[in-house]
Amino acid sequence: MLLHVLFLIGIAVEAMSAALVAGRRQMDWLGVCVIAVVTALGGGTLRDVLLGRHPLSWIEHPSYLAIVLAAALVTILVAPMMKRLRTSFLVLDALGLVVFTVVGCDIAKGLHLHWLIILVSGMITGTFGGVLRDVLCTQVPLLFRKELYASVSLLAGAIYMTAPHVGMDHDVGMVIAMVTGFAVRMLAIRYHWEMPKFVYKDDWD
């Protein structure tokens, strides 16, 4: 139940942050809603398509789509005050990242897939909605920049998968994975922890 509640909060927050990005690109209301849906539900949709899991999560639960659309429309209406909530959104976005990751891992694990596929499924669920958002909004995806983002997702997924093998209860392992991933993401934001960059400037011509 806790994971489900956190998931609902996560899709709402992702929808709102995506709506703000769309607003900066001066999109109309329909465009804002499309970007919000792609961001909040895109990672899970891609995961389900790749795993051959049907019906898709938002088709099986139309309430997910309704929550995302409502969050996007509310954002349009209250956008002027969103700047004051920036810190709150960073916190909730980090929470959404780890929750989506654990949800993705849990679904793939239920299909009895290889551990590597489970780990990748969690990362796709947690990060690829943001990739699709950034591509549609003509930005370099956060996943491919130097910030600790995908690596945090992989860390949370790895802890979730490792927990049962060290005798840990499923729910306890799930909580530890989310708390650890969340803490690392927040510390990365606070102290500007970054992944190494690959810089290649030589001209091949």
JSON list of C-alpha atoms in Angstrom, two decimals:
[
{"chain": "A", "resi": 1, "resn": "MET", "atom": "CA", "xyz": [0.00, 0.00, 0.00]},
{"chain": "A", "resi": 2, "resn": "LEU", "atom": "CA", "xyz": [2.81, 2.41, 0.89]},
{"chain": "A", "resi": 3, "resn": "LEU", "atom": "CA", "xyz": [4.59, 1.72, -2.40]},
{"chain": "A", "resi": 4, "resn": "HIS", "atom": "CA", "xyz": [1.35, 2.29, -4.31]},
{"chain": "A", "resi": 5, "resn": "VAL", "atom": "CA", "xyz": [0.71, 5.62, -2.56]},
{"chain": "A", "resi": 6, "resn": "LEU", "atom": "CA", "xyz": [4.28, 6.73, -3.25]},
{"chain": "A", "resi": 7, "resn": "PHE", "atom": "CA", "xyz": [3.86, 5.70, -6.89]},
{"chain": "A", "resi": 8, "resn": "LEU", "atom": "CA", "xyz": [0.73, 7.85, -7.25]},
{"chain": "A", "resi": 9, "resn": "ILE", "atom": "CA", "xyz": [2.54, 10.81, -5.68]},
{"chain": "A", "resi": 10, "resn": "GLY", "atom": "CA", "xyz": [5.46, 10.15, -7.99]},
{"chain": "A", "resi": 11, "resn": "ILE", "atom": "CA", "xyz": [3.46, 10.24, -11.22]},
{"chain": "A", "resi": 12, "resn": "ALA", "atom": "CA", "xyz": [1.71, 13.43, -10.09]},
{"chain": "A", "resi": 13, "resn": "VAL", "atom": "CA", "xyz": [5.00, 15.16, -9.30]},
{"chain": "A", "resi": 14, "resn": "GLU", "atom": "CA", "xyz": [6.62, 14.01, -12.54]},
{"chain": "A", "resi": 15, "resn": "ALA", "atom": "CA", "xyz": [3.61, 15.31, -14.46]},
{"chain": "A", "resi": 16, "resn": "MET", "atom": "CA", "xyz": [3.87, 18.70, -12.77]},
{"chain": "A", "resi": 17, "resn": "SER", "atom": "CA", "xyz": [7.60, 19.06, -13.37]},
{"chain": "A", "resi": 18, "resn": "ALA", "atom": "CA", "xyz": [7.11, 18.04, -17.00]},
{"chain": "A", "resi": 19, "resn": "ALA", "atom": "CA", "xyz": [4.33, 20.58, -17.41]},
{"chain": "A", "resi": 20, "resn": "LEU", "atom": "CA", "xyz": [6.72, 23.31, -16.27]},
{"chain": "A", "resi": 21, "resn": "VAL", "atom": "CA", "xyz": [9.31, 22.21, -18.84]},
{"chain": "A", "resi": 22, "resn": "ALA", "atom": "CA", "xyz": [6.62, 22.29, -21.53]},
{"chain": "A", "resi": 23, "resn": "GLY", "atom": "CA", "xyz": [5.60, 25.75, -20.36]},
{"chain": "A", "resi": 24, "resn": "ARG", "atom": "CA", "xyz": [9.15, 27.00, -20.82]},
{"chain": "A", "resi": 25, "resn": "ARG", "atom": "CA", "xyz": [8.85, 25.80, -24.43]},
{"chain": "A", "resi": 26, "resn": "GLN", "atom": "CA", "xyz": [5.60, 27.81, -24.74]},
{"chain": "A", "resi": 27, "resn": "MET", "atom": "CA", "xyz": [3.46, 24.78, -25.62]},
{"chain": "A", "resi": 28, "resn": "ASP", "atom": "CA", "xyz": [-0.32, 24.93, -25.69]},
{"chain": "A", "resi": 29, "resn": "TRP", "atom": "CA", "xyz": [-2.40, 23.12, -23.08]},
{"chain": "A", "resi": 30, "resn": "LEU", "atom": "CA", "xyz": [-2.62, 19.95, -25.16]},
{"chain": "A", "resi": 31, "resn": "GLY", "atom": "CA", "xyz": [1.14, 19.89, -25.60]},
{"chain": "A", "resi": 32, "resn": "VAL", "atom": "CA", "xyz": [1.60, 20.33, -21.86]},
{"chain": "A", "resi": 33, "resn": "CYS", "atom": "CA", "xyz": [-0.69, 17.37, -21.16]},
{"chain": "A", "resi": 34, "resn": "VAL", "atom": "CA", "xyz": [1.10, 15.18, -23.72]},
{"chain": "A", "resi": 35, "resn": "ILE", "atom": "CA", "xyz": [4.52, 15.97, -22.24]},
{"chain": "A", "resi": 36, "resn": "ALA", "atom": "CA", "xyz": [3.19, 15.29, -18.74]},
{"chain": "A", "resi": 37, "resn": "VAL", "atom": "CA", "xyz": [1.78, 11.90, -19.74]},
{"chain": "A", "resi": 38, "resn": "VAL", "atom": "CA", "xyz": [4.93, 10.89, -21.60]},
{"chain": "A", "resi": 39, "resn": "THR", "atom": "CA", "xyz": [7.11, 11.84, -18.63]},
{"chain": "A", "resi": 40, "resn": "ALA", "atom": "CA", "xyz": [5.05, 10.31, -15.85]},
{"chain": "A", "resi": 41, "resn": "LEU", "atom": "CA", "xyz": [4.00, 7.12, -17.62]},
{"chain": "A", "resi": 42, "resn": "GLY", "atom": "CA", "xyz": [6.53, 6.76, -20.42]},
{"chain": "A", "resi": 43, "resn": "GLY", "atom": "CA", "xyz": [9.12, 4.78, -18.49]},
{"chain": "A", "resi": 44, "resn": "GLY", "atom": "CA", "xyz": [6.60, 2.22, -17.30]},
{"chain": "A", "resi": 45, "resn": "THR", "atom": "CA", "xyz": [5.04, 2.01, -20.75]},
{"chain": "A", "resi": 46, "resn": "LEU", "atom": "CA", "xyz": [8.39, 1.36, -22.41]},
{"chain": "A", "resi": 47, "resn": "ARG", "atom": "CA", "xyz": [9.18, -1.28, -19.79]},
{"chain": "A", "resi": 48, "resn": "ASP", "atom": "CA", "xyz": [5.87, -3.07, -20.38]},
{"chain": "A", "resi": 49, "resn": "VAL", "atom": "CA", "xyz": [6.32, -2.99, -24.17]},
{"chain": "A", "resi": 50, "resn": "LEU", "atom": "CA", "xyz": [9.86, -4.39, -23.96]},
{"chain": "A", "resi": 51, "resn": "LEU", "atom": "CA", "xyz": [8.80, -7.11, -21.53]},
{"chain": "A", "resi": 52, "resn": "GLY", "atom": "CA", "xyz": [5.65, -7.96, -23.49]},
{"chain": "A", "resi": 53, "resn": "ARG", "atom": "CA", "xyz": [3.51, -7.17, -20.46]},
{"chain": "A", "resi": 54, "resn": "HIS", "atom": "CA", "xyz": [-0.10, -6.38, -21.30]},
{"chain": "A", "resi": 55, "resn": "PRO", "atom": "CA", "xyz": [-2.30, -4.52, -20.73]},
{"chain": "A", "resi": 56, "resn": "LEU", "atom": "CA", "xyz": [-0.06, -1.51, -20.19]},
{"chain": "A", "resi": 57, "resn": "SER", "atom": "CA", "xyz": [-0.19, -0.17, -16.64]},
{"chain": "A", "resi": 58, "resn": "TRP", "atom": "CA", "xyz": [-2.18, 2.98, -17.48]},
{"chain": "A", "resi": 59, "resn": "ILE", "atom": "CA", "xyz": [-4.63, 1.02, -19.63]},
{"chain": "A", "resi": 60, "resn": "GLU", "atom": "CA", "xyz": [-5.18, -1.46, -16.81]},
{"chain": "A", "resi": 61, "resn": "HIS", "atom": "CA", "xyz": [-5.51, 1.47, -14.36]},
{"chain": "A", "resi": 62, "resn": "PRO", "atom": "CA", "xyz": [-7.01, 4.51, -16.16]},
{"chain": "A", "resi": 63, "resn": "SER", "atom": "CA", "xyz": [-6.87, 6.40, -12.86]},
{"chain": "A", "resi": 64, "resn": "TYR", "atom": "CA", "xyz": [-3.12, 6.82, -13.46]},
{"chain": "A", "resi": 65, "resn": "LEU", "atom": "CA", "xyz": [-3.84, 8.74, -16.64]},
{"chain": "A", "resi": 66, "resn": "ALA", "atom": "CA", "xyz": [-6.48, 10.85, -14.89]},
{"chain": "A", "resi": 67, "resn": "ILE", "atom": "CA", "xyz": [-4.06, 11.77, -12.07]},
{"chain": "A", "resi": 68, "resn": "VAL", "atom": "CA", "xyz": [-1.37, 12.80, -14.54]},
{"chain": "A", "resi": 69, "resn": "LEU", "atom": "CA", "xyz": [-3.72, 14.95, -16.62]},
{"chain": "A", "resi": 70, "resn": "ALA", "atom": "CA", "xyz": [-5.17, 16.60, -13.52]},
{"chain": "A", "resi": 71, "resn": "ALA", "atom": "CA", "xyz": [-1.67, 17.35, -12.20]},
{"chain": "A", "resi": 72, "resn": "ALA", "atom": "CA", "xyz": [-0.66, 18.92, -15.52]},
{"chain": "A", "resi": 73, "resn": "LEU", "atom": "CA", "xyz": [-3.74, 21.15, -15.63]},
{"chain": "A", "resi": 74, "resn": "VAL", "atom": "CA", "xyz": [-3.30, 22.22, -12.01]},
{"chain": "A", "resi": 75, "resn": "THR", "atom": "CA", "xyz": [0.29, 23.17, -12.81]},
{"chain": "A", "resi": 76, "resn": "ILE", "atom": "CA", "xyz": [-0.86, 25.44, -15.62]},
{"chain": "A", "resi": 77, "resn": "LEU", "atom": "CA", "xyz": [-3.21, 27.21, -13.23]},
{"chain": "A", "resi": 78, "resn": "VAL", "atom": "CA", "xyz": [-0.77, 27.66, -10.34]},
{"chain": "A", "resi": 79, "resn": "ALA", "atom": "CA", "xyz": [2.48, 28.03, -12.32]},
{"chain": "A", "resi": 80, "resn": "PRO", "atom": "CA", "xyz": [3.34, 31.52, -10.91]},
{"chain": "A", "resi": 81, "resn": "MET", "atom": "CA", "xyz": [3.87, 30.10, -7.42]},
{"chain": "A", "resi": 82, "resn": "MET", "atom": "CA", "xyz": [5.85, 27.04, -8.55]},
{"chain": "A", "resi": 83, "resn": "LYS", "atom": "CA", "xyz": [9.22, 28.78, -8.21]},
{"chain": "A", "resi": 84, "resn": "ARG", "atom": "CA", "xyz": [8.78, 28.88, -4.43]},
{"chain": "A", "resi": 85, "resn": "LEU", "atom": "CA", "xyz": [8.25, 25.11, -4.45]},
{"chain": "A", "resi": 86, "resn": "ARG", "atom": "CA", "xyz": [11.46, 24.27, -6.35]},
{"chain": "A", "resi": 87, "resn": "THR", "atom": "CA", "xyz": [13.11, 22.55, -3.39]},
{"chain": "A", "resi": 88, "resn": "SER", "atom": "CA", "xyz": [10.01, 20.50, -2.72]},
{"chain": "A", "resi": 89, "resn": "PHE", "atom": "CA", "xyz": [9.95, 19.37, -6.34]},
{"chain": "A", "resi": 90, "resn": "LEU", "atom": "CA", "xyz": [13.60, 18.30, -6.23]},
{"chain": "A", "resi": 91, "resn": "VAL", "atom": "CA", "xyz": [12.85, 16.19, -3.16]},
{"chain": "A", "resi": 92, "resn": "LEU", "atom": "CA", "xyz": [9.72, 14.65, -4.67]},
{"chain": "A", "resi": 93, "resn": "ASP", "atom": "CA", "xyz": [11.47, 14.05, -8.01]},
{"chain": "A", "resi": 94, "resn": "ALA", "atom": "CA", "xyz": [14.20, 12.10, -6.20]},
{"chain": "A", "resi": 95, "resn": "LEU", "atom": "CA", "xyz": [11.49, 10.14, -4.40]},
{"chain": "A", "resi": 96, "resn": "GLY", "atom": "CA", "xyz": [9.76, 9.43, -7.71]},
{"chain": "A", "resi": 97, "resn": "LEU", "atom": "CA", "xyz": [13.02, 8.19, -9.23]},
{"chain": "A", "resi": 98, "resn": "VAL", "atom": "CA", "xyz": [13.63, 5.55, -6.57]},
{"chain": "A", "resi": 99, "resn": "VAL", "atom": "CA", "xyz": [9.96, 4.54, -6.27]},
{"chain": "A", "resi": 100, "resn": "PHE", "atom": "CA", "xyz": [9.63, 4.04, -10.05]},
{"chain": "A", "resi": 101, "resn": "THR", "atom": "CA", "xyz": [12.88, 2.08, -10.05]},
{"chain": "A", "resi": 102, "resn": "VAL", "atom": "CA", "xyz": [11.73, -0.31, -7.33]},
{"chain": "A", "resi": 103, "resn": "VAL", "atom": "CA", "xyz": [8.31, -0.71, -8.96]},
{"chain": "A", "resi": 104, "resn": "GLY", "atom": "CA", "xyz": [9.99, -1.57, -12.27]},
{"chain": "A", "resi": 105, "resn": "CYS", "atom": "CA", "xyz": [12.30, -4.08, -10.64]},
{"chain": "A", "resi": 106, "resn": "ASP", "atom": "CA", "xyz": [9.42, -5.64, -8.72]},
{"chain": "A", "resi": 107, "resn": "ILE", "atom": "CA", "xyz": [7.35, -6.11, -11.89]},
{"chain": "A", "resi": 108, "resn": "ALA", "atom": "CA", "xyz": [10.25, -7.63, -13.83]},
{"chain": "A", "resi": 109, "resn": "LYS", "atom": "CA", "xyz": [11.12, -9.86, -10.88]},
{"chain": "A", "resi": 110, "resn": "GLY", "atom": "CA", "xyz": [7.54, -11.13, -10.83]},
{"chain": "A", "resi": 111, "resn": "LEU", "atom": "CA", "xyz": [8.05, -12.27, -14.43]},
{"chain": "A", "resi": 112, "resn": "HIS", "atom": "CA", "xyz": [11.05, -14.39, -13.28]},
{"chain": "A", "resi": 113, "resn": "LEU", "atom": "CA", "xyz": [13.51, -12.68, -15.59]},
{"chain": "A", "resi": 114, "resn": "HIS", "atom": "CA", "xyz": [17.32, -12.64, -15.46]},
{"chain": "A", "resi": 115, "resn": "TRP", "atom": "CA", "xyz": [18.75, -10.33, -12.78]},
{"chain": "A", "resi": 116, "resn": "LEU", "atom": "CA", "xyz": [20.33, -8.05, -15.38]},
{"chain": "A", "resi": 117, "resn": "ILE", "atom": "CA", "xyz": [16.98, -7.60, -17.16]},
{"chain": "A", "resi": 118, "resn": "ILE", "atom": "CA", "xyz": [15.35, -6.83, -13.80]},
{"chain": "A", "resi": 119, "resn": "LEU", "atom": "CA", "xyz": [17.95, -4.16, -13.10]},
{"chain": "A", "resi": 120, "resn": "VAL", "atom": "CA", "xyz": [17.56, -2.58, -16.53]},
{"chain": "A", "resi": 121, "resn": "SER", "atom": "CA", "xyz": [13.77, -2.70, -16.22]},
{"chain": "A", "resi": 122, "resn": "GLY", "atom": "CA", "xyz": [14.00, -0.72, -12.99]},
{"chain": "A", "resi": 123, "resn": "MET", "atom": "CA", "xyz": [16.26, 1.87, -14.57]},
{"chain": "A", "resi": 124, "resn": "ILE", "atom": "CA", "xyz": [14.00, 2.22, -17.62]},
{"chain": "A", "resi": 125, "resn": "THR", "atom": "CA", "xyz": [10.97, 2.71, -15.39]},
{"chain": "A", "resi": 126, "resn": "GLY", "atom": "CA", "xyz": [12.75, 5.26, -13.25]},
{"chain": "A", "resi": 127, "resn": "THR", "atom": "CA", "xyz": [14.50, 7.35, -15.88]},
{"chain": "A", "resi": 128, "resn": "PHE", "atom": "CA", "xyz": [13.18, 6.98, -19.41]},
{"chain": "A", "resi": 129, "resn": "GLY", "atom": "CA", "xyz": [10.09, 9.12, -18.92]},
{"chain": "A", "resi": 130, "resn": "GLY", "atom": "CA", "xyz": [12.47, 12.00, -18.36]},
{"chain": "A", "resi": 131, "resn": "VAL", "atom": "CA", "xyz": [14.50, 11.02, -21.42]},
{"chain": "A", "resi": 132, "resn": "LEU", "atom": "CA", "xyz": [11.39, 11.13, -23.60]},
{"chain": "A", "resi": 133, "resn": "ARG", "atom": "CA", "xyz": [10.42, 14.49, -22.09]},
{"chain": "A", "resi": 134, "resn": "ASP", "atom": "CA", "xyz": [13.80, 16.02, -22.80]},
{"chain": "A", "resi": 135, "resn": "VAL", "atom": "CA", "xyz": [13.91, 14.67, -26.36]},
{"chain": "A", "resi": 136, "resn": "LEU", "atom": "CA", "xyz": [10.46, 16.07, -27.13]},
{"chain": "A", "resi": 137, "resn": "CYS", "atom": "CA", "xyz": [11.46, 19.40, -25.57]},
{"chain": "A", "resi": 138, "resn": "THR", "atom": "CA", "xyz": [14.76, 19.47, -27.50]},
{"chain": "A", "resi": 139, "resn": "GLN", "atom": "CA", "xyz": [17.02, 19.21, -24.46]},
{"chain": "A", "resi": 140, "resn": "VAL", "atom": "CA", "xyz": [19.98, 16.92, -23.77]},
{"chain": "A", "resi": 141, "resn": "PRO", "atom": "CA", "xyz": [18.41, 14.23, -21.57]},
{"chain": "A", "resi": 142, "resn": "LEU", "atom": "CA", "xyz": [19.36, 14.40, -17.91]},
{"chain": "A", "resi": 143, "resn": "LEU", "atom": "CA", "xyz": [20.22, 10.69, -18.12]},
{"chain": "A", "resi": 144, "resn": "PHE", "atom": "CA", "xyz": [23.11, 11.47, -20.48]},
{"chain": "A", "resi": 145, "resn": "ARG", "atom": "CA", "xyz": [24.48, 14.41, -18.53]},
{"chain": "A", "resi": 146, "resn": "LYS", "atom": "CA", "xyz": [26.97, 14.30, -15.70]},
{"chain": "A", "resi": 147, "resn": "GLU", "atom": "CA", "xyz": [24.48, 14.32, -12.83]},
{"chain": "A", "resi": 148, "resn": "LEU", "atom": "CA", "xyz": [24.01, 11.23, -10.67]},
{"chain": "A", "resi": 149, "resn": "TYR", "atom": "CA", "xyz": [20.63, 10.09, -11.91]},
{"chain": "A", "resi": 150, "resn": "ALA", "atom": "CA", "xyz": [20.66, 6.80, -13.79]},
{"chain": "A", "resi": 151, "resn": "SER", "atom": "CA", "xyz": [23.43, 5.63, -11.48]},
{"chain": "A", "resi": 152, "resn": "VAL", "atom": "CA", "xyz": [21.16, 6.30, -8.49]},
{"chain": "A", "resi": 153, "resn": "SER", "atom": "CA", "xyz": [18.45, 4.23, -10.15]},
{"chain": "A", "resi": 154, "resn": "LEU", "atom": "CA", "xyz": [20.87, 1.36, -10.72]},
{"chain": "A", "resi": 155, "resn": "LEU", "atom": "CA", "xyz": [22.04, 1.57, -7.11]},
{"chain": "A", "resi": 156, "resn": "ALA", "atom": "CA", "xyz": [18.50, 1.40, -5.75]},
{"chain": "A", "resi": 157, "resn": "GLY", "atom": "CA", "xyz": [17.68, -1.50, -8.05]},
{"chain": "A", "resi": 158, "resn": "ALA", "atom": "CA", "xyz": [20.82, -3.39, -7.09]},
{"chain": "A", "resi": 159, "resn": "ILE", "atom": "CA", "xyz": [20.08, -3.04, -3.37]},
{"chain": "A", "resi": 160, "resn": "TYR", "atom": "CA", "xyz": [16.49, -4.17, -3.89]},
{"chain": "A", "resi": 161, "resn": "MET", "atom": "CA", "xyz": [17.65, -7.26, -5.76]},
{"chain": "A", "resi": 162, "resn": "THR", "atom": "CA", "xyz": [20.46, -8.09, -3.35]},
{"chain": "A", "resi": 163, "resn": "ALA", "atom": "CA", "xyz": [18.38, -7.82, -0.17]},
{"chain": "A", "resi": 164, "resn": "PRO", "atom": "CA", "xyz": [16.67, -11.26, -0.36]},
{"chain": "A", "resi": 165, "resn": "HIS", "atom": "CA", "xyz": [20.01, -12.97, -0.94]},
{"chain": "A", "resi": 166, "resn": "VAL", "atom": "CA", "xyz": [21.35, -11.71, 2.40]},
{"chain": "A", "resi": 167, "resn": "GLY", "atom": "CA", "xyz": [18.30, -12.94, 4.28]},
{"chain": "A", "resi": 168, "resn": "MET", "atom": "CA", "xyz": [16.45, -9.64, 4.34]},
{"chain": "A", "resi": 169, "resn": "ASP", "atom": "CA", "xyz": [12.66, -9.44, 4.27]},
{"chain": "A", "resi": 170, "resn": "HIS", "atom": "CA", "xyz": [11.23, -8.25, 0.93]},
{"chain": "A", "resi": 171, "resn": "ASP", "atom": "CA", "xyz": [9.54, -5.14, 2.34]},
{"chain": "A", "resi": 172, "resn": "VAL", "atom": "CA", "xyz": [12.57, -4.20, 4.43]},
{"chain": "A", "resi": 173, "resn": "GLY", "atom": "CA", "xyz": [14.84, -4.55, 1.42]},
{"chain": "A", "resi": 174, "resn": "MET", "atom": "CA", "xyz": [12.47, -2.44, -0.64]},
{"chain": "A", "resi": 175, "resn": "VAL", "atom": "CA", "xyz": [12.49, 0.37, 1.94]},
{"chain": "A", "resi": 176, "resn": "ILE", "atom": "CA", "xyz": [16.28, 0.25, 2.33]},
{"chain": "A", "resi": 177, "resn": "ALA", "atom": "CA", "xyz": [16.71, 0.43, -1.46]},
{"chain": "A", "resi": 178, "resn": "MET", "atom": "CA", "xyz": [14.44, 3.48, -1.73]},
{"chain": "A", "resi": 179, "resn": "VAL", "atom": "CA", "xyz": [15.93, 5.27, 1.29]},
{"chain": "A", "resi": 180, "resn": "THR", "atom": "CA", "xyz": [19.51, 4.69, 0.10]},
{"chain": "A", "resi": 181, "resn": "GLY", "atom": "CA", "xyz": [18.78, 5.79, -3.46]},
{"chain": "A", "resi": 182, "resn": "PHE", "atom": "CA", "xyz": [16.87, 8.85, -2.24]},
{"chain": "A", "resi": 183, "resn": "ALA", "atom": "CA", "xyz": [19.68, 9.83, 0.14]},
{"chain": "A", "resi": 184, "resn": "VAL", "atom": "CA", "xyz": [22.37, 9.49, -2.54]},
{"chain": "A", "resi": 185, "resn": "ARG", "atom": "CA", "xyz": [20.33, 11.55, -5.01]},
{"chain": "A", "resi": 186, "resn": "MET", "atom": "CA", "xyz": [19.76, 14.34, -2.48]},
{"chain": "A", "resi": 187, "resn": "LEU", "atom": "CA", "xyz": [23.43, 14.36, -1.47]},
{"chain": "A", "resi": 188, "resn": "ALA", "atom": "CA", "xyz": [24.41, 14.50, -5.14]},
{"chain": "A", "resi": 189, "resn": "ILE", "atom": "CA", "xyz": [22.21, 17.56, -5.61]},
{"chain": "A", "resi": 190, "resn": "ARG", "atom": "CA", "xyz": [23.47, 19.20, -2.42]},
{"chain": "A", "resi": 191, "resn": "TYR", "atom": "CA", "xyz": [27.18, 18.60, -3.01]},
{"chain": "A", "resi": 192, "resn": "HIS", "atom": "CA", "xyz": [27.16, 18.56, -6.84]},
{"chain": "A", "resi": 193, "resn": "TRP", "atom": "CA", "xyz": [28.39, 15.00, -7.16]},
{"chain": "A", "resi": 194, "resn": "GLU", "atom": "CA", "xyz": [28.89, 14.15, -10.81]},
{"chain": "A", "resi": 195, "resn": "MET", "atom": "CA", "xyz": [29.75, 11.27, -13.08]},
{"chain": "A", "resi": 196, "resn": "PRO", "atom": "CA", "xyz": [33.03, 11.59, -15.03]},
{"chain": "A", "resi": 197, "resn": "LYS", "atom": "CA", "xyz": [32.58, 13.26, -18.41]},
{"chain": "A", "resi": 198, "resn": "PHE", "atom": "CA", "xyz": [34.03, 11.98, -21.67]},
{"chain": "A", "resi": 199, "resn": "VAL", "atom": "CA", "xyz": [35.51, 14.89, -23.61]},
{"chain": "A", "resi": 200, "resn": "TYR", "atom": "CA", "xyz": [36.99, 14.23, -27.05]},
{"chain": "A", "resi": 201, "resn": "LYS", "atom": "CA", "xyz": [38.10, 17.26, -29.07]},
{"chain": "A", "resi": 202, "resn": "ASP", "atom": "CA", "xyz": [40.43, 15.86, -31.72]},
{"chain": "A", "resi": 203, "resn": "ASP", "atom": "CA", "xyz": [39.30, 16.48, -35.28]},
{"chain": "A", "resi": 204, "resn": "TRP", "atom": "CA", "xyz": [39.08, 13.30, -37.39]},
{"chain": "A", "resi": 205, "resn": "ASP", "atom": "CA", "xyz": [39.36, 15.23, -40.65]}
]
